[in-house]
PDB file of C-alpha atoms in Angstrom:
ATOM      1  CA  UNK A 426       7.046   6.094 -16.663  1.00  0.00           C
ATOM      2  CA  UNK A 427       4.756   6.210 -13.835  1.00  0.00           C
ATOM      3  CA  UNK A 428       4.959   8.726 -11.287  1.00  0.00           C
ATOM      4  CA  UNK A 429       3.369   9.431  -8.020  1.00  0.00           C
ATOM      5  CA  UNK A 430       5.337  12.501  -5.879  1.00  0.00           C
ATOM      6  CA  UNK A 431       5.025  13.636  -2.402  1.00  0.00           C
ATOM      7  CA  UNK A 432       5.997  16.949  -1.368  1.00  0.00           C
ATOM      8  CA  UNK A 433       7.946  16.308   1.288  1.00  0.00           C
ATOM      9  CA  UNK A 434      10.247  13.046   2.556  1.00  0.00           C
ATOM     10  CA  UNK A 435      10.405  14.310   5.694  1.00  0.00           C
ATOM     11  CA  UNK A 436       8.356  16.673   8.032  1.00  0.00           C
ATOM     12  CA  UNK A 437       9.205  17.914  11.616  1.00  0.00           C
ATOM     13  CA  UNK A 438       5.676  19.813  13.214  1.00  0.00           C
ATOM     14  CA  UNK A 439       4.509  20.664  16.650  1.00  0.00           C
ATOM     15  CA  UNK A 440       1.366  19.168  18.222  1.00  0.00           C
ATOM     16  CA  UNK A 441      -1.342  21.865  17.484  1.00  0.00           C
ATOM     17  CA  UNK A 442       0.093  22.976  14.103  1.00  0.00           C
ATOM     18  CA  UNK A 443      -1.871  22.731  10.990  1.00  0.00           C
ATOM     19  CA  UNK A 444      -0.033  20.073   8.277  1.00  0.00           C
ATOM     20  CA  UNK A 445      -0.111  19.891   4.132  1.00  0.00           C
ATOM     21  CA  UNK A 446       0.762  16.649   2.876  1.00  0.00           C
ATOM     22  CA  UNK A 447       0.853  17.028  -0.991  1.00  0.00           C
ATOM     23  CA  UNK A 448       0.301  14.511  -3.412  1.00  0.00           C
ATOM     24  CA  UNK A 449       0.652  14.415  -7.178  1.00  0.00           C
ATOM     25  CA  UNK A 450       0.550  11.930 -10.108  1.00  0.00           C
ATOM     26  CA  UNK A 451       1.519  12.593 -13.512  1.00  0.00           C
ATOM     27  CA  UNK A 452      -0.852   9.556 -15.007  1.00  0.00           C
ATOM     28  CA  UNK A 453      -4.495  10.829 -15.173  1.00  0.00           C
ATOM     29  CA  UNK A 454      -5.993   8.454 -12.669  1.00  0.00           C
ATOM     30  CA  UNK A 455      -9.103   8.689 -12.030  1.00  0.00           C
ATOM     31  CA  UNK A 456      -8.332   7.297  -8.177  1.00  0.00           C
ATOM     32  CA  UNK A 457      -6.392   8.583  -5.502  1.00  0.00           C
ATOM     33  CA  UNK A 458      -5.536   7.348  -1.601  1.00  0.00           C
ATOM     34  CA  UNK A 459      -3.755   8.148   1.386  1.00  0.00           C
ATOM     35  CA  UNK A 460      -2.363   5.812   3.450  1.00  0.00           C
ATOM     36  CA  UNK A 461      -0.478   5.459   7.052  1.00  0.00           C
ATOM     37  CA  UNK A 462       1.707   2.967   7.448  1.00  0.00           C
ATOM     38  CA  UNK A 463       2.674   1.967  11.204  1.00  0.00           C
ATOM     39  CA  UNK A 464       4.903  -0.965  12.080  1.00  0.00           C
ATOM     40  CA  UNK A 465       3.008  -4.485  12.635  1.00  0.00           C
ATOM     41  CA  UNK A 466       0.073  -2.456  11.314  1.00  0.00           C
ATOM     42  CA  UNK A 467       0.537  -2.348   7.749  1.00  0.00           C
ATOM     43  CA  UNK A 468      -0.974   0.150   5.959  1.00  0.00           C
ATOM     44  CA  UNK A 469      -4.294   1.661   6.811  1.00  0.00           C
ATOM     45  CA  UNK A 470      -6.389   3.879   4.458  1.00  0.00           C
ATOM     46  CA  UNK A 471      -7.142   7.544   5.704  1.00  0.00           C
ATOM     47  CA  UNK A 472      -9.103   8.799   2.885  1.00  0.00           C
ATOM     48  CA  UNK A 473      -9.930   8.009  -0.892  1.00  0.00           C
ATOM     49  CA  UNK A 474     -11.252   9.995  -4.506  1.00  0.00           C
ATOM     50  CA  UNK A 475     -12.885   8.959  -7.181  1.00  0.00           C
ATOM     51  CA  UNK A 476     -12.419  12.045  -8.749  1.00  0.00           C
ATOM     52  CA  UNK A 477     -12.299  15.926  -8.583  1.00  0.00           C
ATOM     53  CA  UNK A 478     -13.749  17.759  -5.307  1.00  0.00           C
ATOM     54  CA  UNK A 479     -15.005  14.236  -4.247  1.00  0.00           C
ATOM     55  CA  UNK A 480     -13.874  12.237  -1.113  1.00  0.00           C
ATOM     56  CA  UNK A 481     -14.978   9.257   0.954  1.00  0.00           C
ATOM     57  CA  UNK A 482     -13.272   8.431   4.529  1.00  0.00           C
ATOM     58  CA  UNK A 483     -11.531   5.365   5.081  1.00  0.00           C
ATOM     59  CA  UNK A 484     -10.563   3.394   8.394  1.00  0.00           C
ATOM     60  CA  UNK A 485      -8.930   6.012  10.114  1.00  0.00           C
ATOM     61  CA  UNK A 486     -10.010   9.312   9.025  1.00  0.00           C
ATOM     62  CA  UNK A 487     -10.813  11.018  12.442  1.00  0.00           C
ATOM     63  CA  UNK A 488      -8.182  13.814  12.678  1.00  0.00           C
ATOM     64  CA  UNK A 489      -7.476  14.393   8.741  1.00  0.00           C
ATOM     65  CA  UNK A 490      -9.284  15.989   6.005  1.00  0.00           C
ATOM     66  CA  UNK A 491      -8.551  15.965   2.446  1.00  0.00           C
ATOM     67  CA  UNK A 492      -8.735  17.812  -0.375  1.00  0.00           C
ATOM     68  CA  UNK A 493      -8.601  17.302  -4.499  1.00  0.00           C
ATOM     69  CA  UNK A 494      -9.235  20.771  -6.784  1.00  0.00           C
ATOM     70  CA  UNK A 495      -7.542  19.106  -9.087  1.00  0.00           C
ATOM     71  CA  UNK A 496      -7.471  15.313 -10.770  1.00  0.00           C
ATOM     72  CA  UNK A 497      -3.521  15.377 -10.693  1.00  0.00           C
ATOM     73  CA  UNK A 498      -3.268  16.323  -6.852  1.00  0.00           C
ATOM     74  CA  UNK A 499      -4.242  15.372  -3.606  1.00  0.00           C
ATOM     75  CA  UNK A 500      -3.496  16.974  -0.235  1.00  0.00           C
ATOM     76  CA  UNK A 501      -3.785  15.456   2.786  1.00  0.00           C
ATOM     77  CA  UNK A 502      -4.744  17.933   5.746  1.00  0.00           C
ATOM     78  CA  UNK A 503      -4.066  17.197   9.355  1.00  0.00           C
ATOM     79  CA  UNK A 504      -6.258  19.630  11.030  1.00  0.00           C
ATOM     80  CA  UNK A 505      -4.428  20.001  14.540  1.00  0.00           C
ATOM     81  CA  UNK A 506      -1.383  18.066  14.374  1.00  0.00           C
ATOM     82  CA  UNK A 507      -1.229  15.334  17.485  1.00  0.00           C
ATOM     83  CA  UNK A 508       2.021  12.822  18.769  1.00  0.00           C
ATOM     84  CA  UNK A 509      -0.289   9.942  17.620  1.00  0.00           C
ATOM     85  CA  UNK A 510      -0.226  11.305  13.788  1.00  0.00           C
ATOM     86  CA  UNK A 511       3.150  10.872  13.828  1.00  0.00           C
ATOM     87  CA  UNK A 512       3.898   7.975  11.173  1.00  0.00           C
ATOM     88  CA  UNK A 513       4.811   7.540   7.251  1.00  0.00           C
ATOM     89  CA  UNK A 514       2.708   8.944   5.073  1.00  0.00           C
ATOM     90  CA  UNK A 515       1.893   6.877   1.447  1.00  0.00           C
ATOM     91  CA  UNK A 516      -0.237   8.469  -0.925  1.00  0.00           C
ATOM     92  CA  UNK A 517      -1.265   6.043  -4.118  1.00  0.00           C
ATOM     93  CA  UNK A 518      -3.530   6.023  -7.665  1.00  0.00           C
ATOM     94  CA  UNK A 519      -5.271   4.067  -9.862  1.00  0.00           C
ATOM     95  CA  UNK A 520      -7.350   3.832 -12.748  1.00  0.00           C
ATOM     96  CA  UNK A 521     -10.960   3.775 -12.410  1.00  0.00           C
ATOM     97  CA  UNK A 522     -11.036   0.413 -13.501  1.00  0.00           C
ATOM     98  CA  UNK A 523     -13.117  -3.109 -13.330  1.00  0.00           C
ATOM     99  CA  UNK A 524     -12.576  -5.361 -10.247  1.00  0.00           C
ATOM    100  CA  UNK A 525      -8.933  -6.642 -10.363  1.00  0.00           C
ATOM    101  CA  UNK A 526      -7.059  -4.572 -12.593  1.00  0.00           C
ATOM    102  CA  UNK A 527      -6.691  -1.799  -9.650  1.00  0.00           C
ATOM    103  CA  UNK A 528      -3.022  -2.318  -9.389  1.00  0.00           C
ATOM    104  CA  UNK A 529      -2.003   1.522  -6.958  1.00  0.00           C
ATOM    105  CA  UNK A 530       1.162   3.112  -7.661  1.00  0.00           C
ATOM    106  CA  UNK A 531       2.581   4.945  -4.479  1.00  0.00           C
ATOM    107  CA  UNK A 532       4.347   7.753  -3.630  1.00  0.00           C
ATOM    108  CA  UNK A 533       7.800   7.464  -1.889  1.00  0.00           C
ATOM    109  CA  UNK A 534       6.529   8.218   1.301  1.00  0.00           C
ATOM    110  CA  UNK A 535       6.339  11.560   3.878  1.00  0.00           C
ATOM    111  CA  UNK A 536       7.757  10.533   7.370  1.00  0.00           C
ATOM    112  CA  UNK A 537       6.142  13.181   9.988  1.00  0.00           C
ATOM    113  CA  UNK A 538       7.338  13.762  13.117  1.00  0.00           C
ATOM    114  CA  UNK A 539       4.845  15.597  15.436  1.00  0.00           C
ATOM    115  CA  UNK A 540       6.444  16.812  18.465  1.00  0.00           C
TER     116      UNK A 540
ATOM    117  CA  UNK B1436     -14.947  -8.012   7.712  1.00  0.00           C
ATOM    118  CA  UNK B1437     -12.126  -8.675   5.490  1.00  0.00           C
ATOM    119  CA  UNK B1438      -8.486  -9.143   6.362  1.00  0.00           C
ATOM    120  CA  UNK B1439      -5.455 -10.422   5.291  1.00  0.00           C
ATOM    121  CA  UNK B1440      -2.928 -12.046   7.687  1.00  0.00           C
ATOM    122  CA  UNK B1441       0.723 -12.440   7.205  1.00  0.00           C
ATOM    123  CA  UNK B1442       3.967 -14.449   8.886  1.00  0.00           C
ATOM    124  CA  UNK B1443       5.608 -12.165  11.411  1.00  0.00           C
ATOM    125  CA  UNK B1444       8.736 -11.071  10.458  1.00  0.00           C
ATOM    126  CA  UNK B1445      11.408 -10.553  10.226  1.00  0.00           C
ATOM    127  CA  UNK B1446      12.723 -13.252   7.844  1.00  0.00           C
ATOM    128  CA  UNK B1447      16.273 -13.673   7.771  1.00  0.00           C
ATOM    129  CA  UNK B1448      17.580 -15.783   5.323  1.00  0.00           C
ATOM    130  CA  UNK B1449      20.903 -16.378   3.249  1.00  0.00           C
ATOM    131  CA  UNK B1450      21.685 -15.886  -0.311  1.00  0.00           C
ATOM    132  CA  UNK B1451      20.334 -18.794  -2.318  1.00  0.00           C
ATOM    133  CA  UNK B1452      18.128 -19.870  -0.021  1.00  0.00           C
ATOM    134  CA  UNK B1453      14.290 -21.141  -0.840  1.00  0.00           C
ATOM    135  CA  UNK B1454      11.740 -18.151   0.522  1.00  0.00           C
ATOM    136  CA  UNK B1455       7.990 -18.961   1.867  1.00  0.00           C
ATOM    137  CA  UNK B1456       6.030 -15.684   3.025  1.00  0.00           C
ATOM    138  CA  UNK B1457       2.524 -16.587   4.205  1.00  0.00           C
ATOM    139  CA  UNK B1458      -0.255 -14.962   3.460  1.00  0.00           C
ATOM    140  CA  UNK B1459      -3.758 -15.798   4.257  1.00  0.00           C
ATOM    141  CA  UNK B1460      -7.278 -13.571   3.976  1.00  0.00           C
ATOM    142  CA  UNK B1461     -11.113 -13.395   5.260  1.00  0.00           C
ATOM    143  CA  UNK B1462     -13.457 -11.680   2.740  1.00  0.00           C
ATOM    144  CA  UNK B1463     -16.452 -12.006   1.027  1.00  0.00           C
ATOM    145  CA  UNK B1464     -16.818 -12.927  -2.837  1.00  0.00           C
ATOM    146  CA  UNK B1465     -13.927 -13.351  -4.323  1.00  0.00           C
ATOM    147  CA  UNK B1466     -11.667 -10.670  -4.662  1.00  0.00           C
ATOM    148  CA  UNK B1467      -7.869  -9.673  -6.051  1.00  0.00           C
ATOM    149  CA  UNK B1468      -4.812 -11.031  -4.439  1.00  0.00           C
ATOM    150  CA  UNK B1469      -1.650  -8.878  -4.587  1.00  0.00           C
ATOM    151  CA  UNK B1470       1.882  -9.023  -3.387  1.00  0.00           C
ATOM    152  CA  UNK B1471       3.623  -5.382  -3.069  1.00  0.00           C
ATOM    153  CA  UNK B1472       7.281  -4.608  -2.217  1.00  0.00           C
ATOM    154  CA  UNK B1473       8.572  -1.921  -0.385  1.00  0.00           C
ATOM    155  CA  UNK B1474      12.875  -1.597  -0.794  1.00  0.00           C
ATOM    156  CA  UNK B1475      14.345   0.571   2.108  1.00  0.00           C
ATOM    157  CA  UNK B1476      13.488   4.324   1.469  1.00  0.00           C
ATOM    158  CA  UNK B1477      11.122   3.546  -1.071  1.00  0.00           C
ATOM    159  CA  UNK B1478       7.302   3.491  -1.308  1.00  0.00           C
ATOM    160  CA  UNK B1479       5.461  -0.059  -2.709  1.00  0.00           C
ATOM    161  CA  UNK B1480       5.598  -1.152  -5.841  1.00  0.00           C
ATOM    162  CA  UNK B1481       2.991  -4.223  -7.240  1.00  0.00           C
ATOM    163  CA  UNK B1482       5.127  -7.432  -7.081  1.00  0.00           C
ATOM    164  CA  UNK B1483       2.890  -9.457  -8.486  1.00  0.00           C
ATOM    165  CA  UNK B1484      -1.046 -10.039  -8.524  1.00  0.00           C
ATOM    166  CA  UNK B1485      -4.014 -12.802  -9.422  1.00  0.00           C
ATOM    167  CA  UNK B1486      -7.614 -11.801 -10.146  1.00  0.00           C
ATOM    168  CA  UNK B1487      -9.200 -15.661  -9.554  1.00  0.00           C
ATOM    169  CA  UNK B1488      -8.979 -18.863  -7.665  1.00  0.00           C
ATOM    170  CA  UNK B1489      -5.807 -21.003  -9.348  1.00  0.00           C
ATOM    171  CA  UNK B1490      -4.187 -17.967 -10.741  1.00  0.00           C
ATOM    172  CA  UNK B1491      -0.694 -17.634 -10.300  1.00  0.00           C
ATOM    173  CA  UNK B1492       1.258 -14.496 -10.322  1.00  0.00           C
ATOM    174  CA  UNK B1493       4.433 -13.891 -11.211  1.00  0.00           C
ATOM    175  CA  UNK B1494       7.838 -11.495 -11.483  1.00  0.00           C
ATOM    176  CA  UNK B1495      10.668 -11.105 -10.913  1.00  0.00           C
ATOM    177  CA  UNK B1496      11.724 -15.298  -9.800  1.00  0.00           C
ATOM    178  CA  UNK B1497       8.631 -14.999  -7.561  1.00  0.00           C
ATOM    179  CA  UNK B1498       5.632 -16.708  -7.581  1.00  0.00           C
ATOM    180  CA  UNK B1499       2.225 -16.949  -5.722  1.00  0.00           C
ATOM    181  CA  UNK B1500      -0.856 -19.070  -6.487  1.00  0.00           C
ATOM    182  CA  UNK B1501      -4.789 -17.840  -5.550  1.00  0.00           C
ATOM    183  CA  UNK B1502      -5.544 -20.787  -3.522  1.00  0.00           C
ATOM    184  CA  UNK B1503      -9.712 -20.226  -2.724  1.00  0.00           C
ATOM    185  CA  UNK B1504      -9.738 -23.811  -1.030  1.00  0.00           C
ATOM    186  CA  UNK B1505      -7.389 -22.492   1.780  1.00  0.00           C
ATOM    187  CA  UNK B1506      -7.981 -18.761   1.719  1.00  0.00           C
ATOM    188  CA  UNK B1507      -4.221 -18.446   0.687  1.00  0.00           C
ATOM    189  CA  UNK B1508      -1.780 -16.483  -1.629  1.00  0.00           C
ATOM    190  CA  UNK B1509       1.687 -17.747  -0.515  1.00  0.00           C
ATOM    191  CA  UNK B1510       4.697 -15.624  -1.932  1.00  0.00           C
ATOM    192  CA  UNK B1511       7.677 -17.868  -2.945  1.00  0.00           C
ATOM    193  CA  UNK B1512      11.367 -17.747  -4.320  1.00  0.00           C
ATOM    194  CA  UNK B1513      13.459 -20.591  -5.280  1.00  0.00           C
ATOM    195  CA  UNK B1514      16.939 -18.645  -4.813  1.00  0.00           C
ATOM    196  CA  UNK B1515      16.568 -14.817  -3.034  1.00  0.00           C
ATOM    197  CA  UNK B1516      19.152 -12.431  -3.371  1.00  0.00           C
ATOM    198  CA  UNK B1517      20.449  -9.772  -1.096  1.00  0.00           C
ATOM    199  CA  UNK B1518      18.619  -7.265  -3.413  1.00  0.00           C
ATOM    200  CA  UNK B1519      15.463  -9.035  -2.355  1.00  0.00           C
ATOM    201  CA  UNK B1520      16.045  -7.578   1.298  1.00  0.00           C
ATOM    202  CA  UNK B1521      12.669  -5.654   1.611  1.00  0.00           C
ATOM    203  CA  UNK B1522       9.478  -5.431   3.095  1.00  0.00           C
ATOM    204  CA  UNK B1523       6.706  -7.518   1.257  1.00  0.00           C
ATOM    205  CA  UNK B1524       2.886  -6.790   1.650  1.00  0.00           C
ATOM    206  CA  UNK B1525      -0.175  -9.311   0.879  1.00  0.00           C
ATOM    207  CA  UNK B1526      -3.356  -7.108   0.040  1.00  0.00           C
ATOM    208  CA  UNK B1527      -7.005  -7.759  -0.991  1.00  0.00           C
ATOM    209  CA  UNK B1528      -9.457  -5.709  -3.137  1.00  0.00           C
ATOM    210  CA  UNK B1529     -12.434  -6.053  -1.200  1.00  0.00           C
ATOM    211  CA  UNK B1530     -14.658  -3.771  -3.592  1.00  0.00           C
ATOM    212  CA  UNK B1531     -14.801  -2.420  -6.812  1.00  0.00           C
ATOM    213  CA  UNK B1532     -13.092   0.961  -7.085  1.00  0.00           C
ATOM    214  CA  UNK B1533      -9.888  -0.198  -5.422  1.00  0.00           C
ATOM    215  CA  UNK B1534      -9.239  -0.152  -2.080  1.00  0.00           C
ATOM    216  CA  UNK B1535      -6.783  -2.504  -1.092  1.00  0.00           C
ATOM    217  CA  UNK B1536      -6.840  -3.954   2.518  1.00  0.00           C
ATOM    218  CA  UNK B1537      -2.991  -4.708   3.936  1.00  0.00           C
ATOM    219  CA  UNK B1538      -1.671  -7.306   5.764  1.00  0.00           C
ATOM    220  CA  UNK B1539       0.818  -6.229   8.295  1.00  0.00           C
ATOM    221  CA  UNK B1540       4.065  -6.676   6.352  1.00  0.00           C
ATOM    222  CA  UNK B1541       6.850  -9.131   6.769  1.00  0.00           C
ATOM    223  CA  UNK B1542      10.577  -7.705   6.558  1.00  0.00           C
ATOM    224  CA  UNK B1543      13.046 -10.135   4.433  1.00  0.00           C
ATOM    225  CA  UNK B1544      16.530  -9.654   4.921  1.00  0.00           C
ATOM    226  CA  UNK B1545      19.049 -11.728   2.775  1.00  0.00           C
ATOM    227  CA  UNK B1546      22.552 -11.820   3.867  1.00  0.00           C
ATOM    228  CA  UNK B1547      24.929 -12.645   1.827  1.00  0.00           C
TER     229      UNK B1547
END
Protein backbone atom coordinates (compact mmCIF):
# COMPACT_ATOMS: atom_id res chain seq x y z
CA UNK A 1 0.00 0.00 0.00
CA UNK A 2 1.01 3.45 -0.60
CA UNK A 3 2.53 5.48 1.92
CA UNK A 4 3.54 9.02 2.33
CA UNK A 5 4.54 9.98 6.33
CA UNK A 6 5.12 13.20 7.99
CA UNK A 7 7.05 13.48 11.02
CA UNK A 8 5.02 15.29 12.98
CA UNK A 9 0.88 15.93 13.17
CA UNK A 10 1.34 18.66 15.13
CA UNK A 11 4.08 21.34 15.86
CA UNK A 12 4.05 24.23 18.46
CA UNK A 13 7.39 26.81 17.58
CA UNK A 14 8.25 30.34 18.44
CA UNK A 15 8.65 33.09 15.82
CA UNK A 16 12.49 33.14 15.20
CA UNK A 17 13.04 29.38 15.71
CA UNK A 18 14.44 27.24 13.05
CA UNK A 19 11.64 24.31 11.86
CA UNK A 20 12.15 20.53 10.25
CA UNK A 21 9.23 19.36 8.52
CA UNK A 22 10.05 15.71 7.46
CA UNK A 23 8.71 13.92 4.72
CA UNK A 24 8.99 10.31 3.60
CA UNK A 25 7.49 7.88 1.03
CA UNK A 26 7.95 4.31 0.94
CA UNK A 27 7.12 4.09 -3.10
CA UNK A 28 10.28 5.15 -5.05
CA UNK A 29 8.89 8.25 -6.67
CA UNK A 30 10.79 9.96 -8.57
CA UNK A 31 8.66 13.38 -7.48
CA UNK A 32 8.17 15.01 -4.38
CA UNK A 33 6.11 18.43 -3.12
CA UNK A 34 5.28 20.46 -0.31
CA UNK A 35 2.30 22.09 0.04
CA UNK A 36 0.39 24.76 2.46
CA UNK A 37 -2.93 24.57 2.71
CA UNK A 38 -4.85 27.79 4.13
CA UNK A 39 -8.62 28.07 4.32
CA UNK A 40 -10.41 29.62 1.06
CA UNK A 41 -6.89 29.27 -0.33
CA UNK A 42 -6.55 25.79 -1.18
CA UNK A 43 -3.41 24.45 -1.43
CA UNK A 44 -0.39 26.31 -2.64
CA UNK A 45 2.95 24.68 -3.67
CA UNK A 46 6.13 25.76 -1.61
CA UNK A 47 8.69 23.75 -3.28
CA UNK A 48 9.09 20.63 -5.67
CA UNK A 49 11.98 17.58 -6.72
CA UNK A 50 12.50 15.81 -9.46
CA UNK A 51 14.92 13.88 -7.84
CA UNK A 52 17.93 13.62 -5.40
CA UNK A 53 19.76 17.00 -4.22
CA UNK A 54 17.52 18.79 -6.84
CA UNK A 55 14.80 21.46 -6.11
CA UNK A 56 12.76 24.07 -7.95
CA UNK A 57 10.58 26.83 -5.95
CA UNK A 58 7.03 27.00 -6.31
CA UNK A 59 4.41 29.90 -5.61
CA UNK A 60 5.30 30.64 -2.28
CA UNK A 61 8.73 29.71 -1.49
CA UNK A 62 10.06 33.00 0.13
CA UNK A 63 10.73 31.98 3.78
CA UNK A 64 11.36 28.03 3.26
CA UNK A 65 14.09 26.00 1.93
CA UNK A 66 14.17 22.44 1.21
CA UNK A 67 16.17 19.72 1.18
CA UNK A 68 16.29 15.91 -0.47
CA UNK A 69 19.76 13.69 0.33
CA UNK A 70 17.79 11.10 -0.24
CA UNK A 71 14.96 9.88 -3.02
CA UNK A 72 12.70 8.50 -0.09
CA UNK A 73 12.74 11.87 2.00
CA UNK A 74 12.07 15.32 1.87
CA UNK A 75 12.43 18.01 4.54
CA UNK A 76 10.94 21.06 4.49
CA UNK A 77 13.04 23.91 6.29
CA UNK A 78 11.53 27.07 7.61
CA UNK A 79 14.51 29.19 8.05
CA UNK A 80 13.22 31.73 10.82
CA UNK A 81 9.93 30.65 11.83
CA UNK A 82 7.20 33.73 11.41
CA UNK A 83 3.11 33.97 12.73
CA UNK A 84 2.32 34.04 8.95
CA UNK A 85 3.93 30.34 8.46
CA UNK A 86 1.62 29.18 10.67
CA UNK A 87 -0.75 26.73 8.57
CA UNK A 88 -1.05 22.81 7.60
CA UNK A 89 1.62 21.43 6.14
CA UNK A 90 0.97 18.57 3.06
CA UNK A 91 3.83 17.00 1.63
CA UNK A 92 2.95 14.66 -1.67
CA UNK A 93 4.78 12.21 -4.57
CA UNK A 94 4.55 11.01 -7.76
CA UNK A 95 5.99 9.12 -10.42
CA UNK A 96 8.00 10.76 -12.96
CA UNK A 97 5.51 10.11 -15.38
CA UNK A 98 3.88 11.37 -18.92
CA UNK A 99 1.31 14.24 -18.78
CA UNK A 100 -1.82 12.93 -16.94
CA UNK A 101 -0.92 9.98 -15.13
CA UNK A 102 0.65 12.29 -12.19
CA UNK A 103 -1.94 11.24 -9.74
CA UNK A 104 0.18 12.74 -5.88
CA UNK A 105 -0.28 10.78 -2.89
CA UNK A 106 -0.11 13.02 0.34
CA UNK A 107 0.99 12.89 3.58
CA UNK A 108 -1.51 13.26 6.53
CA UNK A 109 -0.63 16.60 7.17
CA UNK A 110 1.77 18.73 9.91
CA UNK A 111 -0.39 21.54 11.55
CA UNK A 112 2.29 24.30 12.87
CA UNK A 113 1.60 26.70 15.17
CA UNK A 114 4.18 29.58 15.26
CA UNK A 115 3.77 31.68 18.20
CA UNK B 1 -2.07 31.99 -15.79
CA UNK B 2 -3.91 28.96 -14.91
CA UNK B 3 -6.53 28.48 -12.24
CA UNK B 4 -9.16 26.50 -11.17
CA UNK B 5 -12.28 27.95 -9.46
CA UNK B 6 -14.65 26.20 -7.21
CA UNK B 7 -18.39 26.76 -5.46
CA UNK B 8 -17.89 28.27 -2.03
CA UNK B 9 -18.69 26.14 0.55
CA UNK B 10 -19.80 24.90 2.72
CA UNK B 11 -22.37 22.47 1.24
CA UNK B 12 -24.77 21.14 3.55
CA UNK B 13 -26.86 18.60 2.39
CA UNK B 14 -28.96 15.52 3.72
CA UNK B 15 -28.50 11.89 3.34
CA UNK B 16 -29.75 10.81 -0.07
CA UNK B 17 -29.66 13.85 -1.50
CA UNK B 18 -28.32 14.63 -5.33
CA UNK B 19 -24.65 16.53 -4.93
CA UNK B 20 -23.31 19.23 -7.66
CA UNK B 21 -19.72 20.70 -6.74
CA UNK B 22 -18.58 23.17 -9.41
CA UNK B 23 -15.55 23.34 -10.73
CA UNK B 24 -14.30 25.44 -13.48
CA UNK B 25 -10.43 26.26 -14.82
CA UNK B 26 -8.24 28.84 -17.05
CA UNK B 27 -5.14 27.20 -18.62
CA UNK B 28 -3.41 26.74 -21.59
CA UNK B 29 -3.36 23.39 -23.75
CA UNK B 30 -5.17 21.00 -22.42
CA UNK B 31 -4.29 19.60 -19.31
CA UNK B 32 -5.49 16.82 -16.45
CA UNK B 33 -8.60 17.32 -14.47
CA UNK B 34 -8.69 15.82 -10.95
CA UNK B 35 -11.04 15.64 -8.05
CA UNK B 36 -9.18 14.95 -4.52
CA UNK B 37 -10.82 14.32 -1.11
CA UNK B 38 -9.69 15.28 2.06
CA UNK B 39 -11.87 13.29 5.23
CA UNK B 40 -11.42 15.23 8.60
CA UNK B 41 -7.82 14.59 9.97
CA UNK B 42 -6.70 13.18 6.91
CA UNK B 43 -4.48 14.37 4.02
CA UNK B 44 -6.05 14.09 0.09
CA UNK B 45 -6.54 11.25 -1.55
CA UNK B 46 -7.28 11.21 -5.75
CA UNK B 47 -11.11 10.88 -6.05
CA UNK B 48 -11.22 10.60 -9.36
CA UNK B 49 -9.39 12.06 -12.58
CA UNK B 50 -9.75 12.59 -16.68
CA UNK B 51 -6.74 13.14 -18.96
CA UNK B 52 -9.00 14.65 -22.19
CA UNK B 53 -11.96 16.63 -23.26
CA UNK B 54 -15.27 14.11 -22.81
CA UNK B 55 -13.58 11.94 -20.33
CA UNK B 56 -15.41 11.03 -17.44
CA UNK B 57 -14.04 9.99 -14.17
CA UNK B 58 -15.27 7.94 -11.82
CA UNK B 59 -15.29 6.21 -8.03
CA UNK B 60 -16.71 5.66 -5.54
CA UNK B 61 -20.84 6.71 -6.87
CA UNK B 62 -19.13 9.89 -8.15
CA UNK B 63 -18.75 11.14 -11.35
CA UNK B 64 -17.24 14.13 -13.31
CA UNK B 65 -17.03 14.76 -17.07
CA UNK B 66 -13.89 16.95 -18.87
CA UNK B 67 -16.11 19.39 -20.46
CA UNK B 68 -13.35 21.60 -22.87
CA UNK B 69 -16.45 23.52 -24.42
CA UNK B 70 -17.18 25.13 -20.95
CA UNK B 71 -13.84 24.93 -19.19
CA UNK B 72 -15.62 22.57 -16.64
CA UNK B 73 -15.13 19.34 -14.51
CA UNK B 74 -18.32 19.22 -12.35
CA UNK B 75 -18.17 16.60 -9.41
CA UNK B 76 -21.55 14.79 -8.93
CA UNK B 77 -23.40 12.15 -6.66
CA UNK B 78 -26.75 10.77 -7.16
CA UNK B 79 -27.29 9.74 -3.32
CA UNK B 80 -24.27 11.15 -0.70
CA UNK B 81 -23.81 9.66 2.47
CA UNK B 82 -22.77 11.03 5.78
CA UNK B 83 -19.36 9.31 5.13
CA UNK B 84 -19.10 11.62 2.16
CA UNK B 85 -18.81 14.65 4.72
CA UNK B 86 -15.35 15.99 3.52
CA UNK B 87 -13.53 18.51 1.86
CA UNK B 88 -13.32 18.03 -2.03
CA UNK B 89 -10.57 19.72 -4.24
CA UNK B 90 -10.70 20.37 -8.22
CA UNK B 91 -6.96 20.55 -9.52
CA UNK B 92 -5.21 21.00 -12.92
CA UNK B 93 -1.83 19.71 -14.24
CA UNK B 94 -0.65 22.63 -15.92
CA UNK B 95 2.82 21.01 -17.02
CA UNK B 96 4.45 17.95 -17.45
CA UNK B 97 6.20 16.75 -14.31
CA UNK B 98 3.17 17.22 -12.09
CA UNK B 99 2.34 20.07 -10.42
CA UNK B 100 -1.12 20.31 -9.68
CA UNK B 101 -2.77 23.82 -9.32
CA UNK B 102 -5.82 23.79 -6.47
CA UNK B 103 -8.94 25.25 -6.41
CA UNK B 104 -9.90 26.57 -3.08
CA UNK B 105 -11.86 23.63 -1.67
CA UNK B 106 -15.50 23.23 -0.96
CA UNK B 107 -16.50 21.53 2.52
CA UNK B 108 -19.57 18.89 2.13
CA UNK B 109 -21.28 18.02 5.11
CA UNK B 110 -24.09 15.31 4.96
CA UNK B 111 -26.36 15.05 7.84
CA UNK B 112 -28.11 12.37 8.36
Amino acid sequence: DVKVTQSSRYLVKRTGEKVFLECVQDMDHENMFWYRQDPGLGLRLIYFSYDVKMKEKGDIPEGYSVSREKKERFSLILESASTNQTSMYLCASSLLSAVGEETQYFGPGTRLLVL
Amino acid sequence: GDSVTQMEGPVTLSEEAFLTINCTYTATGYPSLFWYVQYPGEGLQLLLKATKADDKGSNKGFEATYRKETTSFHLEKGSVQVSDSAVYFCALVYNQGGKLIFGQGTELSVKP
